[in-house]
Amino acid sequence: MNADAMRDSFDYDTYWWIIERLSRTNRPLRFADLAGGFPTTPFFILRHDVDYSPAAALDLADQEARRGVHSTYFLLLNGLYYNMLSPEHASFGRRLAAMGHEVGLHYDVKFLAAFPRQQWRDLIRMQATLLGKLSGKRVTAIAMHQPGLNGEDPMRHTGQYMNAYDDRFYRDIPYFSDSCRAWWNPAWEMLTSGHTPPRFQLALHPINWAEHDRDRETIFETLHSNLAQTVESAGDELLRRIAEHRGVLQHQARAARR
Ligand SMILES: [Zn+2]
């Protein structure tokens, strides 16, 4: 792609145009790489929040691994769209870890709000421990889900884990995000100008990116229709198996005799 004609779109070509451009001056790092402090050489934290689609995350994670890029994927244990304890996604965390990516905890403060505040640290620890068991690697980084909608993160600066919204990762260094499949003006300016800050956090969402650019409506229509299809086929399969259940057959035979 022509460096002067970068498209403001969300396809893989653009993704790699951005990452390769940034990587010329700054090394992409995971939160885990910063456990001992910041390196003196330029870097950026490459972070992905998996809000909706493990499949989209694995696709991007695979591309990154093949290009030698390792990033942090924050996974939800209690999202509406995927269940880490379902057989379908049981290996999701392990697969990311096997590719050299870091698995961190993405947490929903609305879930915490259902409990007294003195239990929140414990609830975070419980989720991080479970996610660590699922991915085979201890979780050391956490990030709040939907900060734009849920307000200030109550778990900042607890010292419990590296928190993506602690000042050192969020306020002391620039923060750029593709939230809502849109770049704020300063982010777009930074990505296209070539004036890359020495350290910054880049927070992305795999659902936004695909082989071909899609608008927001299409992304969610596809996501929802795939989910509806999964639920519908699971329902069909369940009904089929129930119809063969011996108790059901006996019940029906009795009903037929009445
Ligand atoms: Zn999120």
PDB file of C-alpha atoms in Angstrom, residues 29-40 43 102 140 162 168-169 199:
ATOM      1  CA  LEU A  29       5.389  -5.564  23.365  1.00  0.00           C
ATOM      2  CA  ARG A  30       3.002  -7.380  25.673  1.00  0.00           C
ATOM      3  CA  PHE A  31       2.191  -6.207  29.202  1.00  0.00           C
ATOM      4  CA  ALA A  32       4.146  -9.244  30.434  1.00  0.00           C
ATOM      5  CA  ASP A  33       7.257  -7.810  28.771  1.00  0.00           C
ATOM      6  CA  LEU A  34       6.974  -4.731  31.019  1.00  0.00           C
ATOM      7  CA  ALA A  35       6.825  -6.562  34.343  1.00  0.00           C
ATOM      8  CA  GLY A  36      10.383  -5.404  35.130  1.00  0.00           C
ATOM      9  CA  GLY A  37       9.735  -1.808  33.996  1.00  0.00           C
ATOM     10  CA  PHE A  38       9.851   0.035  30.676  1.00  0.00           C
ATOM     11  CA  PRO A  39      12.728  -0.558  28.267  1.00  0.00           C
ATOM     12  CA  THR A  40      14.800   2.476  27.337  1.00  0.00           C
ATOM     13  CA  PHE A  43       8.127   0.470  22.183  1.00  0.00           C
ATOM     14  CA  GLU A 102      -0.122 -13.137  26.567  1.00  0.00           C
ATOM     15  CA  THR A 140      -0.376 -10.959  35.328  1.00  0.00           C
ATOM     16  CA  MET A 162      -0.588  -4.890  35.929  1.00  0.00           C
ATOM     17  CA  ARG A 168       1.873   4.355  33.824  1.00  0.00           C
ATOM     18  CA  PHE A 169       0.173   2.538  30.911  1.00  0.00           C
ATOM     19  CA  ARG A 199       6.108   4.720  24.097  1.00  0.00           C
TER      20      ARG A 199
END
